[in-house]
Coordinates of C-alpha atoms in Angstrom, one line a residue:
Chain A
X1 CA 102.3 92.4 66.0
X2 CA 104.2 93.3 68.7
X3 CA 106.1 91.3 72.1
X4 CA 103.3 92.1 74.3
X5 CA 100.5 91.0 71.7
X6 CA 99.3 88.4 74.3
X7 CA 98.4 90.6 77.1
X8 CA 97.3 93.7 74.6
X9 CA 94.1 91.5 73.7
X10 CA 93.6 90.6 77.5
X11 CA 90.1 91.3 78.5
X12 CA 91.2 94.5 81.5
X13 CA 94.2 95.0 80.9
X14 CA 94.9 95.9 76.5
X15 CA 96.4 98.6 75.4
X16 CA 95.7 100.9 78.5
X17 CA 97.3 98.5 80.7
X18 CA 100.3 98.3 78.8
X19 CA 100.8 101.7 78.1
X20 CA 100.6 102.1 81.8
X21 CA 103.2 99.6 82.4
X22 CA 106.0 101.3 79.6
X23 CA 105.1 104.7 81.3
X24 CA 106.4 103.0 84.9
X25 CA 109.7 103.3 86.6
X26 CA 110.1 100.8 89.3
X27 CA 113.3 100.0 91.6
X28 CA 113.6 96.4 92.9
X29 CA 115.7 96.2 95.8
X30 CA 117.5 92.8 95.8
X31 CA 118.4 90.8 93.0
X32 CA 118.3 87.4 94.4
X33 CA 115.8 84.1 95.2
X34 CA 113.2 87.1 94.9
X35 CA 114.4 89.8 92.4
X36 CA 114.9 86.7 90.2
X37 CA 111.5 86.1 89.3
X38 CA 110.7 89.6 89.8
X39 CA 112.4 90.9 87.8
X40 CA 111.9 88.3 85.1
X41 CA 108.4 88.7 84.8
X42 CA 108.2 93.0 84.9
X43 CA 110.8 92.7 82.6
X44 CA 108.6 90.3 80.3
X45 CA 105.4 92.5 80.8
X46 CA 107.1 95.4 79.6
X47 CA 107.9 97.9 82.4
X48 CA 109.6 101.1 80.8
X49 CA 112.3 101.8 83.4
X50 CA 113.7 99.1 86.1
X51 CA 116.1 100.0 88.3
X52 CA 118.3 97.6 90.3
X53 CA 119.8 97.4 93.3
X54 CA 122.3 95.1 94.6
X55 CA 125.6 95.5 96.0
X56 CA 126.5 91.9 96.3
X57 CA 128.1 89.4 94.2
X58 CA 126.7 85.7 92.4
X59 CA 128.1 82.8 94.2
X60 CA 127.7 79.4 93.6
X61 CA 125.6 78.7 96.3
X62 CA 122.6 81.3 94.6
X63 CA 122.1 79.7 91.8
X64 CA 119.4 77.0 93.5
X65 CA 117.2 79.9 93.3
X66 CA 118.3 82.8 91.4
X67 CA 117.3 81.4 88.1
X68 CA 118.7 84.8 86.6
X69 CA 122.2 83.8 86.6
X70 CA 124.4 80.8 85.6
X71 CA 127.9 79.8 86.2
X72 CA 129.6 82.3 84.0
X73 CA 128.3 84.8 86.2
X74 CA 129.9 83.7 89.4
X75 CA 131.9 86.5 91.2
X76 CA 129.8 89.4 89.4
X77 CA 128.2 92.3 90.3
X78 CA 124.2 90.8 90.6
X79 CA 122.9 94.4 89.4
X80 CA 125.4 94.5 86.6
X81 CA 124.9 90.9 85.2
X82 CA 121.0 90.9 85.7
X83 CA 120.9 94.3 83.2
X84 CA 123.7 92.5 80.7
X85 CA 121.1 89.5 80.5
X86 CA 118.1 91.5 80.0
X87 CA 119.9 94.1 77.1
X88 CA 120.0 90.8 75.0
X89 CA 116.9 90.3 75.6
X90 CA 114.9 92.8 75.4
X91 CA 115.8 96.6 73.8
X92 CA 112.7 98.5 74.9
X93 CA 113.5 98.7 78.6
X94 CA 115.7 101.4 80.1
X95 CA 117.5 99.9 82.9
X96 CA 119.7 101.7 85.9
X97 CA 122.3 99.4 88.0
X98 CA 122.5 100.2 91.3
X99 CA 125.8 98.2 92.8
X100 CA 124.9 99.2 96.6
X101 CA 123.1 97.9 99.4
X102 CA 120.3 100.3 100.2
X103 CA 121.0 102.9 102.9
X104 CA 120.3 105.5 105.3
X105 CA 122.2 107.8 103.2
X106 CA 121.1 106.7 99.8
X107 CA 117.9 105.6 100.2
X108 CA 115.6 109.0 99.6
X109 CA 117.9 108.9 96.3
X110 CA 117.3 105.8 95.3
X111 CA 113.7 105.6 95.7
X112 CA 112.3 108.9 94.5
X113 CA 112.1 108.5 90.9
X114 CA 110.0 105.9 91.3
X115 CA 106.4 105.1 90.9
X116 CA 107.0 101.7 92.8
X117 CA 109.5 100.2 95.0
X118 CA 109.7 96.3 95.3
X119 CA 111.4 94.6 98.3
X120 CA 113.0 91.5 97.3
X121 CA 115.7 91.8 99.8
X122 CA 116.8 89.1 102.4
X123 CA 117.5 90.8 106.1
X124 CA 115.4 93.2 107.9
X125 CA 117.2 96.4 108.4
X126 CA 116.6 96.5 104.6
X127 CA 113.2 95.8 105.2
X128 CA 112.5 98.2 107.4
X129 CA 114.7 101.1 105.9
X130 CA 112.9 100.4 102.9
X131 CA 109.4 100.2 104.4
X132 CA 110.4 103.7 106.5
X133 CA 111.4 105.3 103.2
X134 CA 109.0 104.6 100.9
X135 CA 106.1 105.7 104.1
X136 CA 108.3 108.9 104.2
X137 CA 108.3 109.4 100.1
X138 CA 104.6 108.0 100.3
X139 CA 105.0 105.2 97.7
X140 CA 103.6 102.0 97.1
X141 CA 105.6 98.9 97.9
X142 CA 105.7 95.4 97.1
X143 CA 106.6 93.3 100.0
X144 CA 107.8 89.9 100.1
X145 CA 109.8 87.7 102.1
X146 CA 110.3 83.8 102.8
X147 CA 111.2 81.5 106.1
X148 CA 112.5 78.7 104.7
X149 CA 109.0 76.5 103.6
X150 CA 106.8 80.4 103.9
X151 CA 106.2 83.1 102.3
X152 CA 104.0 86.3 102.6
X153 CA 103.2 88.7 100.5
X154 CA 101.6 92.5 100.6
X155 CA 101.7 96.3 99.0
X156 CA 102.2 98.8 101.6
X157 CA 101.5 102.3 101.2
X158 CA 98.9 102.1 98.2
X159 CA 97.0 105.2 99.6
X160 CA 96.2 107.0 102.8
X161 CA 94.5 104.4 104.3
X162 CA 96.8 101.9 103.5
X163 CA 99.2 99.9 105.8
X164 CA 103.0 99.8 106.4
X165 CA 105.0 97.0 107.3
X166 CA 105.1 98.5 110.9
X167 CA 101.2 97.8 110.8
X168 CA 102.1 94.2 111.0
X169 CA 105.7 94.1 113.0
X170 CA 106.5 98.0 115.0
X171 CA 109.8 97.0 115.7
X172 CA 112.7 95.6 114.1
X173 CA 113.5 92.3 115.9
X174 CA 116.8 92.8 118.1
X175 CA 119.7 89.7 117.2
X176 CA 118.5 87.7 120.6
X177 CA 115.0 87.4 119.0
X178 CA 116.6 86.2 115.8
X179 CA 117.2 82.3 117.2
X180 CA 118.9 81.2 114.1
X181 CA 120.7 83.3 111.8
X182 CA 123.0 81.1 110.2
X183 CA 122.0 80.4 106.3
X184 CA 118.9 78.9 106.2
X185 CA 117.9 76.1 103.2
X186 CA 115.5 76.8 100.9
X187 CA 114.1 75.4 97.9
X188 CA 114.3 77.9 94.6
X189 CA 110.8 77.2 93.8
X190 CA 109.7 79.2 97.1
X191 CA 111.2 82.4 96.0
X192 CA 110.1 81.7 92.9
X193 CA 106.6 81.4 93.2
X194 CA 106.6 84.6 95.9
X195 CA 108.4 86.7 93.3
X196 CA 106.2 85.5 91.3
X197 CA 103.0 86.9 93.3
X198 CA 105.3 89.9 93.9
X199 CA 105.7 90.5 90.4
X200 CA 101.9 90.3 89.8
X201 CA 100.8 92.4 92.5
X202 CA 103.0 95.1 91.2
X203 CA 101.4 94.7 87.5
X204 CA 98.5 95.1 88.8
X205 CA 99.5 98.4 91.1
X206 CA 100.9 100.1 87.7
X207 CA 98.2 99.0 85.4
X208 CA 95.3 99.2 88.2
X209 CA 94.0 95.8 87.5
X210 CA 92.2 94.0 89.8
X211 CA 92.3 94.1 93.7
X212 CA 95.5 94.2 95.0
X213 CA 96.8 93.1 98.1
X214 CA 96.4 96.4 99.9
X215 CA 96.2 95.6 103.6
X216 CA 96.2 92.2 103.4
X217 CA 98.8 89.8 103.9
X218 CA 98.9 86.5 102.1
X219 CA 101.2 83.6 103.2
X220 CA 101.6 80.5 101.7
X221 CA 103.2 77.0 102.6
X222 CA 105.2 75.2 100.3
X223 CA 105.0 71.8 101.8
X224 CA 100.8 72.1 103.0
X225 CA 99.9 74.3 99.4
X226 CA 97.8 75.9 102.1
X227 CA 97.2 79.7 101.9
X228 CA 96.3 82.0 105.1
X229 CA 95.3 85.4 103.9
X230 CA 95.6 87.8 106.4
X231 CA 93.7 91.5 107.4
X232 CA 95.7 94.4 108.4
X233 CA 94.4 97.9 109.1
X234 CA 96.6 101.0 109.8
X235 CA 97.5 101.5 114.1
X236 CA 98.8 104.4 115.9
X237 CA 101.8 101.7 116.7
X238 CA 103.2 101.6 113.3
X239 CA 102.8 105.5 112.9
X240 CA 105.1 106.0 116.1
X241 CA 107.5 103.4 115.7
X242 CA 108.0 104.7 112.1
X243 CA 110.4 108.1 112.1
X244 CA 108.5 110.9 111.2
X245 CA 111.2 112.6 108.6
X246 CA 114.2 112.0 106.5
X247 CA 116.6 113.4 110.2
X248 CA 114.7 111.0 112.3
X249 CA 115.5 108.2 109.8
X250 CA 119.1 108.9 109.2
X251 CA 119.6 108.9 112.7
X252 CA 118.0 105.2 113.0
X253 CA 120.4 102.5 113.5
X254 CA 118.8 100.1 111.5
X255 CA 121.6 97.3 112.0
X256 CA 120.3 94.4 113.9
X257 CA 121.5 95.1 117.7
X258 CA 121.8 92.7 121.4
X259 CA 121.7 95.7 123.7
X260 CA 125.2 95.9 126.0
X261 CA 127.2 94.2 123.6
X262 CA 129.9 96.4 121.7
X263 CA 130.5 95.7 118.3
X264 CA 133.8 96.9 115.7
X265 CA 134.5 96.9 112.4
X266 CA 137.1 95.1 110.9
X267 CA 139.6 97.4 110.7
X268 CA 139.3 98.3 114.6
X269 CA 139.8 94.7 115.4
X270 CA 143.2 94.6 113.3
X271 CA 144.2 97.6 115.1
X272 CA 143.2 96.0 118.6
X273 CA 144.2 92.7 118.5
X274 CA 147.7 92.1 120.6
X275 CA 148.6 90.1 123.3
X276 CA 145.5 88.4 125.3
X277 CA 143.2 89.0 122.5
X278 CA 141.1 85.7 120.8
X279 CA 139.5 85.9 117.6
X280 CA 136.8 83.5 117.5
X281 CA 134.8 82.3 114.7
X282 CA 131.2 81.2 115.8
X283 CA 130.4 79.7 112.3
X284 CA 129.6 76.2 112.2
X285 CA 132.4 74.0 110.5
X286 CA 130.8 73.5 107.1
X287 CA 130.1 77.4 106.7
X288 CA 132.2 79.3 104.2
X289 CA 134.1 81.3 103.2
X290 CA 137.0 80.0 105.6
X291 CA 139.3 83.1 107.2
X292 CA 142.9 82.1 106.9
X293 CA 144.7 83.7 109.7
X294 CA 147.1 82.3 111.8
X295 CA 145.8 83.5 115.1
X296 CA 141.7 82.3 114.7
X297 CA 139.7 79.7 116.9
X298 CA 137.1 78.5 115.6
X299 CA 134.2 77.5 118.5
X300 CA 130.8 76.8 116.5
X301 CA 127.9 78.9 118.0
X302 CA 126.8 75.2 118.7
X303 CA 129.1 74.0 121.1
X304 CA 130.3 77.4 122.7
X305 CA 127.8 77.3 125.8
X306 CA 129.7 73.5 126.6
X307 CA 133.6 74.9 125.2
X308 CA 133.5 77.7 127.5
X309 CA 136.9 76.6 128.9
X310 CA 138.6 77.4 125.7
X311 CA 138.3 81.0 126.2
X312 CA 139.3 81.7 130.0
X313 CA 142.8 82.6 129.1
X314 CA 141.9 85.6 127.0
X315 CA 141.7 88.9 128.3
X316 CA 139.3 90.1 125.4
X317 CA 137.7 87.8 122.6
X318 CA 136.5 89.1 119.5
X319 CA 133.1 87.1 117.9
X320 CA 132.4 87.0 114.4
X321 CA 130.3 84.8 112.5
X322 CA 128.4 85.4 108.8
X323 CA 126.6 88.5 109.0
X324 CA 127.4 89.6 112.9
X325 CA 124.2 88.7 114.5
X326 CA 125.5 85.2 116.0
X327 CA 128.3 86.7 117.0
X328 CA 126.5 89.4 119.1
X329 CA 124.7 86.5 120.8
X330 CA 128.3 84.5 121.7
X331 CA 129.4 87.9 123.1
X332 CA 125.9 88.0 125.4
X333 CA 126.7 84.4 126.5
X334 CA 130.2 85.1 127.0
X335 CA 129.7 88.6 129.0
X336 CA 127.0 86.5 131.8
X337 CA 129.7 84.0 132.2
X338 CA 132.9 86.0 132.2
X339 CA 131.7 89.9 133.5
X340 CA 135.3 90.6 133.2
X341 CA 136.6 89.6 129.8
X342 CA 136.3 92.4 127.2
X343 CA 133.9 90.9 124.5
X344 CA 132.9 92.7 121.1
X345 CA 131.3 91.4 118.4
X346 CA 132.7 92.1 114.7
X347 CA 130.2 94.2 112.2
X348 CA 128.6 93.0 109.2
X349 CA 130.8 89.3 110.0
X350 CA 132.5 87.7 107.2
X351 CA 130.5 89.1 104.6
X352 CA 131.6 92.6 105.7
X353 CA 135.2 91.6 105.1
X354 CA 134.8 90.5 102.0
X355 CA 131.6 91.5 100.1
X356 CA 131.5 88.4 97.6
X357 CA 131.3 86.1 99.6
X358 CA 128.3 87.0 100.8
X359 CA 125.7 84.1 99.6
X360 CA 122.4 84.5 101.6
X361 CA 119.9 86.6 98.9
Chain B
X1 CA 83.6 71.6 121.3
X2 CA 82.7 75.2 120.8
X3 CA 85.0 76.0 123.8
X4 CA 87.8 74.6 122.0
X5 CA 90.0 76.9 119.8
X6 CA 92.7 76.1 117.5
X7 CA 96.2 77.7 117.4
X8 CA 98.2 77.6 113.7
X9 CA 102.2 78.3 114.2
X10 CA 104.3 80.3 111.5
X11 CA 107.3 80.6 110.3
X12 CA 110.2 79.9 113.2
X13 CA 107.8 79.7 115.7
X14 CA 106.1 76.6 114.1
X15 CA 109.8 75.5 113.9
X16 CA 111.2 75.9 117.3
X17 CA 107.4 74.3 118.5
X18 CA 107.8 71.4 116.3
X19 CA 103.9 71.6 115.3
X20 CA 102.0 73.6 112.6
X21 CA 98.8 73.5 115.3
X22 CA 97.5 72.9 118.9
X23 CA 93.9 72.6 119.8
X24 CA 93.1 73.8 123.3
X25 CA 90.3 74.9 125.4
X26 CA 89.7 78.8 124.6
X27 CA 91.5 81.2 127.3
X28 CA 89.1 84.1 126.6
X29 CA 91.6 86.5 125.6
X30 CA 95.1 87.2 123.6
X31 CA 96.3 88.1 127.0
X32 CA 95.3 84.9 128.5
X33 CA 96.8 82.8 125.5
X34 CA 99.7 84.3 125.5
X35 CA 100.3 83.5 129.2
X36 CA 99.3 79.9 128.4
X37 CA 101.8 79.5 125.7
X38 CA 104.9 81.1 127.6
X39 CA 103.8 78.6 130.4
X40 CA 104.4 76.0 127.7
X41 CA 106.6 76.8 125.5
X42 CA 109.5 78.8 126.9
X43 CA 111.0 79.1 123.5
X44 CA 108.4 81.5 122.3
X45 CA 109.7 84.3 124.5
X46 CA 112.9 84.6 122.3
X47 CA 110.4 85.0 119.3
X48 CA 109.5 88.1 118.1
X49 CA 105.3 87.4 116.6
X50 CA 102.1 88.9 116.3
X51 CA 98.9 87.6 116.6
X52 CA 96.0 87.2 114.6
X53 CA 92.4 86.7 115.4
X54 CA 90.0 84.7 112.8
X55 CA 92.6 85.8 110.0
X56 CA 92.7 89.6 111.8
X57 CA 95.6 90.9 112.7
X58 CA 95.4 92.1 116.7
X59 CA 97.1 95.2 117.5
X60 CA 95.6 95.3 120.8
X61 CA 94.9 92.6 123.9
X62 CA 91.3 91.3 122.1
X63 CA 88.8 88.8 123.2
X64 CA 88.5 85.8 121.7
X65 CA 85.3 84.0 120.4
X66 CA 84.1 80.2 120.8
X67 CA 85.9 78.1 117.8
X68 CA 88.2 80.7 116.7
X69 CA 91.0 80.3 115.0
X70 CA 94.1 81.7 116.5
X71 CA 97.7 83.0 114.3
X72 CA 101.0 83.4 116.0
X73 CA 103.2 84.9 113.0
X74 CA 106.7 85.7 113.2
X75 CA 108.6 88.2 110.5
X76 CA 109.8 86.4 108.0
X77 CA 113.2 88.2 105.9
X78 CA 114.7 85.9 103.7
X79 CA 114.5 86.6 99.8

């Protein structure tokens, strides 16, 4: 008797199937409302190598939905404590911890020694760095992603006349067609039940079982239990949107961008800031982490189009909100009404000051 | 009732619509419903979608047949 008994005796799967699984190496990118039950359920199956990559941290706020950790994980690394609570569990997996965010420069790294990539990540540069990577290294990825009561699911790249996420979207949205940035709820079981089909659409790419969702797309609704499953077939589009090799890619800016509007990093709007200068948070009041510093306004991205008068004495206002993209959008509205004012827009927000506190994954 | 075709919203664009659905008389084309839709809802030009005839995706302008069911589907990216 062994753990995997149960699914050795399965009718299509057995012993071929699972050797198939302990032979596969498979990096899931995100450990969060996704990676959760991702990572769970490979994990369970028996997948012989898992990598994991993650370069945030648990905060209190995940735990509605990454069912992975509990409070005696809060301020660690997610990679780090998602391989501590599988080596407990489990002592025929070989696991890597990745503590990074995918990107330009690591992702060929990353991603080569792997027969499967899985996208469990929660913003879409990552998504589309990921999607342009694994067309580049021609492997097969699990996709998945959620909008608040929604979620979709597909495999990319299964084989040469597969699709790419480009297939369905070219382009990366720009921050203006992103209306609302700002954390979105959600309720764990969403995640859940899309990692879920994640997890068994890549089963079933590693032990060829069944049909898998190779260009399709399949959505489902949380509050309507209503499924819309969707065709897809490869376009010239998605070819030419997608860079052609690992140059073209590097030189992508993958960061989510409102054209005209100049952004900084943190450590550039230290060095600026003098006399004249505003620092404006565009959070809404409830949002945290707070910034303690003595020279900050705080004008919610909600109000700012009627609190316009609180800026007119500043020569240059600096935006920043969670992640920089409401930001850009207060420096857009700020630029039409005041030409002359020098307005930026702070990188990466709040969460690129100070990594754990980022909470959205 | 064969001229009538029926629109399903996704995502942020069913959100910022306030409705899951609309019923209305079929325009023909994507080209044609698309300039119906802008016409009506303004917000939709902010929105980033594709569009999806009779549960296939369009990558082109494409007709539209009688009773058809139309998608508008925004990226989703959260995880």
């Amino acid at each position: 008797m062994n753990r995997f008994e149960r699914q050795l005796i399965l009718p299509g799967f057995g012993t071929e199937g699972q050797e198939k699984l302990r032979n596969s190496s498979v990096a899931v990118i995100g450990a969060g409302g996704l990676g959760s039950p991702i990572l769970l359920y490979l994990a369970a199956a028996g997948v012989g190598k898992i990598t994991v990559v993650d370069g945030d941290e648990v905060s209190l706020s995940n735990l509605n939905r990454q069912v992975i950790f509990g409070e005696m994980d809060l301020g660690k690394k997610k990679a780090e404590a998602v391989v501590d609570y599988f080596r407990s569990k489990y002592s025929d997996i070989e696991w890597t911890v990745i503590s990074d965010f995918i990107s330009t420069e690591n992702a060929k790294e990353i991603l080569s020694p792997h027969h499967l990539i899985i996208d469990g990540s929660d913003n879409f540069p990552t998504r589309y760095l990921v999607n342009d990577a694994c067309v580049l290294l021609k492997k097969p990825l699990v996709f998945g992603a959620i909008y608040q009561h929604e979620g979709q699911v597909s495999v990319f790249n299964l084989n040469r006349n597969s699709c790419q996420y480009r297939d369905l979207f070219p382009d990366m949205p720009s921050a203006a067609e992103i209306p609302n940035c700002s954390e979105t709820g959600v309720l764990g079981v969403l995640p859940g039940i899309i990692g879920n089909l994640m997890a068994l659409e890549a089963i079933k790419v590693l032990s060829r079982l069944g049909e898998v969702l190779d260009n399709r797309v399949l959505y489902f609704n949380s509050l309507t239990s209503e499924t819309y499953d969707l065709q897809i077939s490869p376009s010239f589009k998605a070819r030419a949107a997608a860079p052609a090799d690992w140059d073209s890619l590097q030189a992508i800016n993958y960061e989510l961008a409102c054209e005209g509007i100049e952004t900084l990093d943190w450590d550039d709007a230290f060095r600026r800031a003098g006399h004249g200068t505003m620092l404006v948070d565009v959070r809404e009041l409830e949002e945290e982490p707070p910034l303690v510093c003595s020279a900050l306004t705080k004008i919610p991205m909600s109000v700012l189009p009627q609190q316009l008068e609180k800026l007119e004495d500043a020569e240059s206002i600096f935006f920043f909100c969670q992640t920089g993209i409401r930001s850009q959008k207060a420096a857009l509205l700020i630029k039409s009404h005041f030409p002359d004012k020098a307005t930026y827009s702070i990188k990466g927000g709040i969460s690129a000051l100070k990594t754990n506190s980022r909470s959205n994954g | 009732m064969d001229e009538l075709i029926t629109v399903r919203f996704f995502g942020m664009v069913a959100e910022k619509l306030g409705k899951q659905e609309l019923v209305l008389e079929n325009p023909g084309n994507s080209d044609r419903l698309l300039e119906h839709l802008n016409e009506n809802y303004p917000d939709l030009k902010e929105i980033k979608f594709s569009l999806a005839v009779n549960k296939k995706l369009c990558t082109e302008p494409s007709i539209i047949p009688i009773g058809a069911e139309v998608a508008i589907l925004p990226p989703f990216s959260g995880g």
